[in-house]
PDB file of C-alpha atoms in Angstrom:
ATOM      1  CA  MET A   1     -14.550   6.501  20.180  1.00 77.00           C
ATOM      2  CA  THR A   2     -12.260   7.581  17.363  1.00 91.00           C
ATOM      3  CA  ASP A   3     -14.374   9.657  14.982  1.00 93.00           C
ATOM      4  CA  SER A   4     -11.639  11.692  13.258  1.00 97.00           C
ATOM      5  CA  TYR A   5      -8.965  10.014  11.138  1.00 98.00           C
ATOM      6  CA  VAL A   6      -7.598   9.491   7.635  1.00 98.00           C
ATOM      7  CA  CYS A   7      -8.474   6.268   5.833  1.00 98.00           C
ATOM      8  CA  ILE A   8      -5.916   5.220   3.234  1.00 98.00           C
ATOM      9  CA  ASP A   9      -5.906   2.496   0.616  1.00 97.00           C
ATOM     10  CA  LEU A  10      -3.243   1.608  -1.923  1.00 98.00           C
ATOM     11  CA  GLU A  11      -3.042  -0.381  -5.109  1.00 97.00           C
ATOM     12  CA  THR A  12       0.425  -1.856  -5.594  1.00 97.00           C
ATOM     13  CA  THR A  13       2.465  -4.022  -7.953  1.00 96.00           C
ATOM     14  CA  GLY A  14       2.519  -6.791  -5.328  1.00 95.00           C
ATOM     15  CA  LEU A  15       2.385  -7.547  -1.628  1.00 94.00           C
ATOM     16  CA  ASP A  16       5.974  -6.907  -0.508  1.00 95.00           C
ATOM     17  CA  PRO A  17       6.892  -3.276   0.332  1.00 95.00           C
ATOM     18  CA  LYS A  18      10.582  -4.197   0.045  1.00 92.00           C
ATOM     19  CA  ARG A  19      10.177  -5.150  -3.617  1.00 90.00           C
ATOM     20  CA  ASP A  20       6.858  -3.816  -4.871  1.00 95.00           C
ATOM     21  CA  LYS A  21       5.688  -0.290  -5.662  1.00 95.00           C
ATOM     22  CA  ILE A  22       2.602   1.828  -5.119  1.00 98.00           C
ATOM     23  CA  ILE A  23       0.571   2.494  -8.275  1.00 98.00           C
ATOM     24  CA  GLU A  24      -2.504   4.253  -6.840  1.00 98.00           C
ATOM     25  CA  ILE A  25      -3.349   6.030  -3.592  1.00 98.00           C
ATOM     26  CA  GLY A  26      -6.776   6.891  -2.234  1.00 98.00           C
ATOM     27  CA  ALA A  27      -7.235   8.794   1.028  1.00 98.00           C
ATOM     28  CA  VAL A  28     -10.344  10.002   2.831  1.00 98.00           C
ATOM     29  CA  LYS A  29     -10.254  12.498   5.698  1.00 98.00           C
ATOM     30  CA  VAL A  30     -12.991  12.105   8.318  1.00 98.00           C
ATOM     31  CA  GLU A  31     -13.853  14.577  11.064  1.00 97.00           C
ATOM     32  CA  GLN A  32     -16.515  13.745  13.629  1.00 96.00           C
ATOM     33  CA  ASN A  33     -17.729  10.822  11.519  1.00 95.00           C
ATOM     34  CA  THR A  34     -18.150  12.983   8.405  1.00 97.00           C
ATOM     35  CA  ILE A  35     -16.019  12.825   5.262  1.00 97.00           C
ATOM     36  CA  VAL A  36     -14.572  16.310   4.786  1.00 98.00           C
ATOM     37  CA  GLU A  37     -11.934  15.764   2.090  1.00 98.00           C
ATOM     38  CA  GLU A  38     -10.715  13.159  -0.390  1.00 98.00           C
ATOM     39  CA  TRP A  39      -7.462  12.754  -2.305  1.00 98.00           C
ATOM     40  CA  GLU A  40      -6.311  10.307  -4.956  1.00 97.00           C
ATOM     41  CA  THR A  41      -3.516   9.886  -7.465  1.00 98.00           C
ATOM     42  CA  PHE A  42      -1.849   7.370  -9.723  1.00 98.00           C
ATOM     43  CA  VAL A  43       1.872   6.749  -9.128  1.00 98.00           C
ATOM     44  CA  ASN A  44       4.362   5.744 -11.810  1.00 96.00           C
ATOM     45  CA  PRO A  45       6.185   2.614 -10.529  1.00 94.00           C
ATOM     46  CA  ASP A  46       8.857   2.670 -13.273  1.00 89.00           C
ATOM     47  CA  ARG A  47       8.046  -0.890 -14.216  1.00 88.00           C
ATOM     48  CA  LYS A  48       5.601  -2.784 -16.400  1.00 91.00           C
ATOM     49  CA  LEU A  49       2.577  -4.132 -14.550  1.00 94.00           C
ATOM     50  CA  GLU A  50       2.062  -7.872 -14.373  1.00 93.00           C
ATOM     51  CA  GLU A  51      -1.085  -9.103 -16.082  1.00 94.00           C
ATOM     52  CA  ARG A  52      -2.566 -10.280 -12.785  1.00 94.00           C
ATOM     53  CA  ILE A  53      -2.349  -6.739 -11.388  1.00 95.00           C
ATOM     54  CA  VAL A  54      -3.985  -5.289 -14.497  1.00 95.00           C
ATOM     55  CA  GLU A  55      -6.797  -7.843 -14.205  1.00 93.00           C
ATOM     56  CA  LEU A  56      -7.217  -7.248 -10.461  1.00 92.00           C
ATOM     57  CA  THR A  57      -7.235  -3.439 -10.486  1.00 93.00           C
ATOM     58  CA  GLY A  58      -8.217  -2.496 -14.014  1.00 93.00           C
ATOM     59  CA  ILE A  59      -5.194  -0.177 -14.035  1.00 96.00           C
ATOM     60  CA  CYS A  60      -2.961  -0.417 -17.100  1.00 95.00           C
ATOM     61  CA  ASP A  61       0.520   0.819 -17.979  1.00 95.00           C
ATOM     62  CA  GLY A  62      -0.880   3.596 -20.143  1.00 95.00           C
ATOM     63  CA  GLN A  63      -2.639   5.170 -17.170  1.00 95.00           C
ATOM     64  CA  LEU A  64       0.616   5.273 -15.229  1.00 96.00           C
ATOM     65  CA  ALA A  65       2.945   6.462 -17.993  1.00 93.00           C
ATOM     66  CA  ASP A  66       2.457  10.173 -17.248  1.00 95.00           C
ATOM     67  CA  ALA A  67       1.699   9.758 -13.538  1.00 97.00           C
ATOM     68  CA  PRO A  68       4.012  11.439 -10.994  1.00 97.00           C
ATOM     69  CA  GLN A  69       6.834   9.538  -9.333  1.00 95.00           C
ATOM     70  CA  MET A  70       6.542   8.554  -5.670  1.00 96.00           C
ATOM     71  CA  GLU A  71       9.043  11.186  -4.552  1.00 95.00           C
ATOM     72  CA  GLU A  72       6.715  13.841  -5.998  1.00 97.00           C
ATOM     73  CA  VAL A  73       3.549  12.295  -4.571  1.00 97.00           C
ATOM     74  CA  LEU A  74       4.826  11.591  -1.055  1.00 98.00           C
ATOM     75  CA  PRO A  75       4.921  15.183   0.326  1.00 97.00           C
ATOM     76  CA  LYS A  76       1.317  15.718  -0.818  1.00 97.00           C
ATOM     77  CA  LEU A  77       0.210  12.470   0.803  1.00 98.00           C
ATOM     78  CA  LEU A  78       1.965  13.205   4.085  1.00 98.00           C
ATOM     79  CA  SER A  79       0.497  16.697   4.112  1.00 97.00           C
ATOM     80  CA  PHE A  80      -2.995  15.247   3.592  1.00 98.00           C
ATOM     81  CA  ILE A  81      -2.524  12.713   6.398  1.00 98.00           C
ATOM     82  CA  GLY A  82      -1.023  15.237   8.795  1.00 97.00           C
ATOM     83  CA  ASP A  83      -0.935  13.942  12.380  1.00 96.00           C
ATOM     84  CA  ASN A  84      -4.168  12.014  11.999  1.00 98.00           C
ATOM     85  CA  ILE A  85      -4.805   8.445  13.062  1.00 98.00           C
ATOM     86  CA  LEU A  86      -4.814   6.025  10.132  1.00 98.00           C
ATOM     87  CA  LEU A  87      -7.716   3.719   9.355  1.00 98.00           C
ATOM     88  CA  GLY A  88      -7.517   0.832   6.942  1.00 98.00           C
ATOM     89  CA  HIS A  89      -8.638  -2.700   6.156  1.00 98.00           C
ATOM     90  CA  SER A  90      -5.360  -4.429   7.004  1.00 98.00           C
ATOM     91  CA  VAL A  91      -3.967  -0.978   7.715  1.00 98.00           C
ATOM     92  CA  LEU A  92      -0.420  -2.219   8.343  1.00 98.00           C
ATOM     93  CA  PHE A  93      -0.157  -3.223   4.671  1.00 98.00           C
ATOM     94  CA  ASP A  94      -0.844   0.326   3.471  1.00 98.00           C
ATOM     95  CA  TYR A  95       1.234   1.869   6.247  1.00 98.00           C
ATOM     96  CA  SER A  96       4.254  -0.300   5.422  1.00 98.00           C
ATOM     97  CA  PHE A  97       4.333   0.884   1.794  1.00 98.00           C
ATOM     98  CA  VAL A  98       4.011   4.552   2.788  1.00 98.00           C
ATOM     99  CA  LYS A  99       6.663   4.203   5.472  1.00 98.00           C
ATOM    100  CA  LYS A 100       9.031   2.519   3.020  1.00 97.00           C
ATOM    101  CA  ALA A 101       8.535   5.426   0.607  1.00 97.00           C
ATOM    102  CA  ALA A 102       9.131   7.916   3.428  1.00 97.00           C
ATOM    103  CA  VAL A 103      12.322   6.175   4.568  1.00 96.00           C
ATOM    104  CA  ASN A 104      13.603   6.243   0.982  1.00 94.00           C
ATOM    105  CA  GLU A 105      13.214  10.039   1.085  1.00 94.00           C
ATOM    106  CA  ARG A 106      14.917  10.203   4.511  1.00 94.00           C
ATOM    107  CA  LEU A 107      11.646  11.152   6.217  1.00 95.00           C
ATOM    108  CA  THR A 108      10.119   9.901   9.460  1.00 93.00           C
ATOM    109  CA  PHE A 109       6.631   8.439   9.330  1.00 97.00           C
ATOM    110  CA  GLU A 110       5.257   7.048  12.600  1.00 97.00           C
ATOM    111  CA  ARG A 111       1.510   6.793  13.147  1.00 97.00           C
ATOM    112  CA  GLN A 112      -1.200   5.053  15.141  1.00 98.00           C
ATOM    113  CA  GLY A 113      -3.921   3.117  13.388  1.00 98.00           C
ATOM    114  CA  ILE A 114      -7.187   1.222  13.602  1.00 98.00           C
ATOM    115  CA  ASP A 115      -7.687  -1.953  11.570  1.00 98.00           C
ATOM    116  CA  THR A 116     -11.197  -2.884  10.426  1.00 98.00           C
ATOM    117  CA  LEU A 117      -9.941  -6.321   9.393  1.00 98.00           C
ATOM    118  CA  LYS A 118      -8.906  -7.152  12.973  1.00 97.00           C
ATOM    119  CA  ILE A 119     -12.298  -6.053  14.277  1.00 98.00           C
ATOM    120  CA  ALA A 120     -14.088  -8.158  11.653  1.00 98.00           C
ATOM    121  CA  ARG A 121     -11.949 -11.199  12.412  1.00 97.00           C
ATOM    122  CA  LYS A 122     -12.875 -10.965  16.085  1.00 96.00           C
ATOM    123  CA  TYR A 123     -16.615 -10.379  15.758  1.00 97.00           C
ATOM    124  CA  LEU A 124     -17.531 -11.837  12.363  1.00 97.00           C
ATOM    125  CA  SER A 125     -15.548 -15.067  12.438  1.00 95.00           C
ATOM    126  CA  GLU A 126     -18.609 -17.044  11.345  1.00 96.00           C
ATOM    127  CA  LEU A 127     -18.658 -15.355   7.937  1.00 97.00           C
ATOM    128  CA  GLU A 128     -17.225 -17.056   4.869  1.00 96.00           C
ATOM    129  CA  SER A 129     -14.738 -14.201   4.390  1.00 97.00           C
ATOM    130  CA  ARG A 130     -13.611 -10.984   6.066  1.00 97.00           C
ATOM    131  CA  SER A 131     -12.392  -9.380   2.853  1.00 96.00           C
ATOM    132  CA  LEU A 132     -13.453  -5.788   2.275  1.00 96.00           C
ATOM    133  CA  GLY A 133     -15.600  -6.774  -0.685  1.00 95.00           C
ATOM    134  CA  TYR A 134     -17.390  -9.539   1.194  1.00 96.00           C
ATOM    135  CA  LEU A 135     -18.025  -7.360   4.265  1.00 97.00           C
ATOM    136  CA  CYS A 136     -19.385  -4.557   2.097  1.00 96.00           C
ATOM    137  CA  GLN A 137     -21.793  -7.011   0.512  1.00 96.00           C
ATOM    138  CA  TYR A 138     -22.748  -8.325   3.965  1.00 97.00           C
ATOM    139  CA  TYR A 139     -23.562  -4.828   5.248  1.00 97.00           C
ATOM    140  CA  GLY A 140     -25.032  -3.509   1.993  1.00 96.00           C
ATOM    141  CA  ILE A 141     -22.233  -0.974   1.462  1.00 96.00           C
ATOM    142  CA  SER A 142     -21.743   0.301  -2.100  1.00 88.00           C
ATOM    143  CA  HIS A 143     -18.274  -0.703  -3.235  1.00 87.00           C
ATOM    144  CA  CYS A 144     -16.112  -0.735  -6.374  1.00 82.00           C
ATOM    145  CA  ALA A 145     -13.370  -3.183  -5.441  1.00 78.00           C
ATOM    146  CA  HIS A 146      -9.630  -2.785  -5.999  1.00 81.00           C
ATOM    147  CA  ARG A 147      -9.546   0.923  -6.747  1.00 91.00           C
ATOM    148  CA  ALA A 148      -7.882   2.943  -4.030  1.00 96.00           C
ATOM    149  CA  LEU A 149     -10.330   5.775  -3.367  1.00 97.00           C
ATOM    150  CA  ALA A 150     -13.382   3.503  -3.667  1.00 96.00           C
ATOM    151  CA  ASP A 151     -11.812   1.062  -1.204  1.00 96.00           C
ATOM    152  CA  ALA A 152     -11.000   3.887   1.212  1.00 97.00           C
ATOM    153  CA  ARG A 153     -14.580   5.189   1.084  1.00 97.00           C
ATOM    154  CA  ALA A 154     -15.927   1.678   1.629  1.00 97.00           C
ATOM    155  CA  THR A 155     -13.599   1.153   4.589  1.00 98.00           C
ATOM    156  CA  VAL A 156     -14.935   4.317   6.242  1.00 98.00           C
ATOM    157  CA  SER A 157     -18.487   3.022   5.846  1.00 98.00           C
ATOM    158  CA  LEU A 158     -17.460  -0.404   7.145  1.00 98.00           C
ATOM    159  CA  TYR A 159     -15.780   1.136  10.194  1.00 98.00           C
ATOM    160  CA  GLN A 160     -18.940   3.064  11.003  1.00 97.00           C
ATOM    161  CA  LYS A 161     -21.018  -0.121  10.725  1.00 97.00           C
ATOM    162  CA  LEU A 162     -18.593  -2.050  12.936  1.00 97.00           C
ATOM    163  CA  THR A 163     -18.657   0.782  15.460  1.00 97.00           C
ATOM    164  CA  GLU A 164     -22.460   0.695  15.611  1.00 96.00           C
ATOM    165  CA  CYS A 165     -22.459  -3.063  16.130  1.00 96.00           C
ATOM    166  CA  PHE A 166     -19.476  -3.775  18.348  1.00 96.00           C
ATOM    167  CA  PHE A 167     -17.996  -0.617  19.896  1.00 95.00           C
ATOM    168  CA  LYS A 168     -19.769  -0.836  23.252  1.00 93.00           C
ATOM    169  CA  LYS A 169     -18.929  -4.505  23.670  1.00 91.00           C
ATOM    170  CA  GLU A 170     -15.303  -3.994  22.640  1.00 92.00           C
ATOM    171  CA  GLU A 171     -14.814  -1.091  25.043  1.00 87.00           C
ATOM    172  CA  GLU A 172     -14.973  -3.628  27.875  1.00 85.00           C
ATOM    173  CA  GLU A 173     -11.429  -4.527  26.755  1.00 84.00           C
ATOM    174  CA  GLY A 174     -10.190  -1.078  27.850  1.00 84.00           C
ATOM    175  CA  ASP A 175      -6.807  -0.193  26.336  1.00 82.00           C
ATOM    176  CA  LYS A 176      -6.884  -3.488  24.433  1.00 88.00           C
ATOM    177  CA  SER A 177      -9.981  -2.413  22.531  1.00 95.00           C
ATOM    178  CA  LEU A 178      -9.541  -2.791  18.777  1.00 96.00           C
ATOM    179  CA  PHE A 179     -11.371   0.512  18.350  1.00 96.00           C
ATOM    180  CA  ARG A 180      -8.578   2.345  20.147  1.00 96.00           C
ATOM    181  CA  PRO A 181      -5.643   3.431  17.937  1.00 97.00           C
ATOM    182  CA  LYS A 182      -2.472   1.372  18.313  1.00 97.00           C
ATOM    183  CA  PRO A 183       1.075   2.225  17.197  1.00 97.00           C
ATOM    184  CA  LEU A 184       1.793   0.849  13.725  1.00 98.00           C
ATOM    185  CA  ARG A 185       5.081  -1.063  13.587  1.00 96.00           C
ATOM    186  CA  TYR A 186       7.085  -1.668  10.441  1.00 96.00           C
ATOM    187  CA  GLN A 187      10.858  -1.641  10.090  1.00 95.00           C
ATOM    188  CA  ALA A 188      11.883  -0.162   6.753  1.00 93.00           C
ATOM    189  CA  LYS A 189      15.354   0.236   5.301  1.00 91.00           C
ATOM    190  CA  ARG A 190      16.257   2.840   2.732  1.00 92.00           C
ATOM    191  CA  ASP A 191      16.866   1.563  -0.784  1.00 91.00           C
ATOM    192  CA  THR A 192      20.328   2.166  -2.200  1.00 91.00           C
ATOM    193  CA  PRO A 193      20.788   2.852  -5.919  1.00 89.00           C
ATOM    194  CA  ILE A 194      22.217   0.367  -8.386  1.00 92.00           C
ATOM    195  CA  THR A 195      26.015   0.163  -8.210  1.00 94.00           C
ATOM    196  CA  ILE A 196      28.291   0.916 -11.150  1.00 94.00           C
ATOM    197  CA  PRO A 197      29.419  -2.753 -11.489  1.00 94.00           C
ATOM    198  CA  GLN A 198      25.791  -3.904 -11.400  1.00 94.00           C
ATOM    199  CA  ARG A 199      24.801  -1.377 -14.047  1.00 93.00           C
ATOM    200  CA  GLU A 200      27.660  -2.441 -16.296  1.00 93.00           C
ATOM    201  CA  GLN A 201      26.880  -6.130 -15.870  1.00 93.00           C
ATOM    202  CA  LEU A 202      23.201  -5.665 -16.630  1.00 92.00           C
ATOM    203  CA  TYR A 203      23.875  -3.639 -19.771  1.00 92.00           C
ATOM    204  CA  LYS A 204      26.350  -6.286 -20.942  1.00 92.00           C
ATOM    205  CA  LEU A 205      23.864  -9.107 -20.337  1.00 91.00           C
ATOM    206  CA  VAL A 206      21.066  -7.275 -22.125  1.00 91.00           C
ATOM    207  CA  ASP A 207      23.326  -6.446 -25.078  1.00 91.00           C
ATOM    208  CA  ARG A 208      24.938  -9.887 -25.289  1.00 90.00           C
ATOM    209  CA  HIS A 209      21.613 -11.739 -25.354  1.00 90.00           C
ATOM    210  CA  LYS A 210      19.785  -9.103 -27.450  1.00 91.00           C
ATOM    211  CA  LEU A 211      17.117  -8.631 -24.790  1.00 89.00           C
ATOM    212  CA  ILE A 212      14.354  -6.083 -24.513  1.00 87.00           C
ATOM    213  CA  VAL A 213      13.618  -5.424 -20.834  1.00 87.00           C
ATOM    214  CA  ASP A 214      10.555  -3.666 -19.407  1.00 82.00           C
ATOM    215  CA  TYR A 215      12.450  -1.640 -16.799  1.00 84.00           C
ATOM    216  CA  GLU A 216      14.975   1.200 -16.772  1.00 87.00           C
ATOM    217  CA  ILE A 217      18.298  -0.200 -15.605  1.00 92.00           C
ATOM    218  CA  ASP A 218      19.566   3.127 -14.259  1.00 91.00           C
ATOM    219  CA  LYS A 219      16.512   3.473 -11.983  1.00 87.00           C
ATOM    220  CA  LEU A 220      16.866   0.071 -10.311  1.00 89.00           C
ATOM    221  CA  THR A 221      17.828  -0.187  -6.655  1.00 91.00           C
ATOM    222  CA  ARG A 222      20.797  -2.254  -5.601  1.00 91.00           C
ATOM    223  CA  SER A 223      18.581  -5.151  -4.447  1.00 90.00           C
ATOM    224  CA  GLU A 224      16.431  -4.983  -7.600  1.00 89.00           C
ATOM    225  CA  ALA A 225      19.519  -5.028  -9.789  1.00 91.00           C
ATOM    226  CA  SER A 226      20.865  -8.032  -7.923  1.00 92.00           C
ATOM    227  CA  ARG A 227      17.632  -9.956  -8.537  1.00 90.00           C
ATOM    228  CA  LYS A 228      17.567  -8.995 -12.218  1.00 91.00           C
ATOM    229  CA  ILE A 229      21.165 -10.131 -12.700  1.00 93.00           C
ATOM    230  CA  ASP A 230      20.459 -13.465 -10.987  1.00 92.00           C
ATOM    231  CA  GLN A 231      17.366 -13.995 -13.132  1.00 90.00           C
ATOM    232  CA  LEU A 232      19.202 -13.253 -16.387  1.00 90.00           C
ATOM    233  CA  LEU A 233      22.173 -15.451 -15.464  1.00 90.00           C
ATOM    234  CA  ALA A 234      19.881 -18.318 -14.507  1.00 90.00           C
ATOM    235  CA  LYS A 235      17.965 -18.058 -17.800  1.00 87.00           C
ATOM    236  CA  TYR A 236      20.655 -17.115 -20.315  1.00 84.00           C
ATOM    237  CA  GLY A 237      23.985 -17.798 -18.647  1.00 80.00           C
ATOM    238  CA  ARG A 238      26.930 -15.446 -18.925  1.00 78.00           C
TER     239      ARG A 238
END
């Protein structure tokens, strides 16, 4: 049984690691089934949060204004994780965002993980939901939803409950057991910065149509800039 690992949870601006950004990280280090260390931080995404994200997480732009950038946070996060196995509720989601950030900094990030959501889907299919919040309520686990460190703590408690209930039965699956760490797979490409022609076009569009935008043009990636240009052209024309 895996009893030593790092559980991570992220709050993000959306669901797509290619487009969205991390805004909060919570990580819990467990050794021999005991929490030995915790780590959390806000991350400045260099963009204004959508109202739905503010409502979901309770995090607002003001809390992120003075937060460190991802390139500053990443070395601390990777140091905290070390070579440990990752645990998460839909762990590939969190892994994909961290790997994307690592690739952007020209770093390698390959890990194995255990997914409590997959275990719950297999053994608790009769429940109305397998969301972290619902499962915590089902097992009587204290939980403050949609904040990174609280979610990470709750996931550790959920994993321990699932282990008590289903580990022996699942071990009959041998190497296929969902309690055994599996390689996490996500292909990430490094972002390239906005090009000079894109920057010039965006500034011209913003100036021509007297727009106030909620992002810094110079900090956009090439793909982000392309989407912004398409959006402005579609709405305002040339």
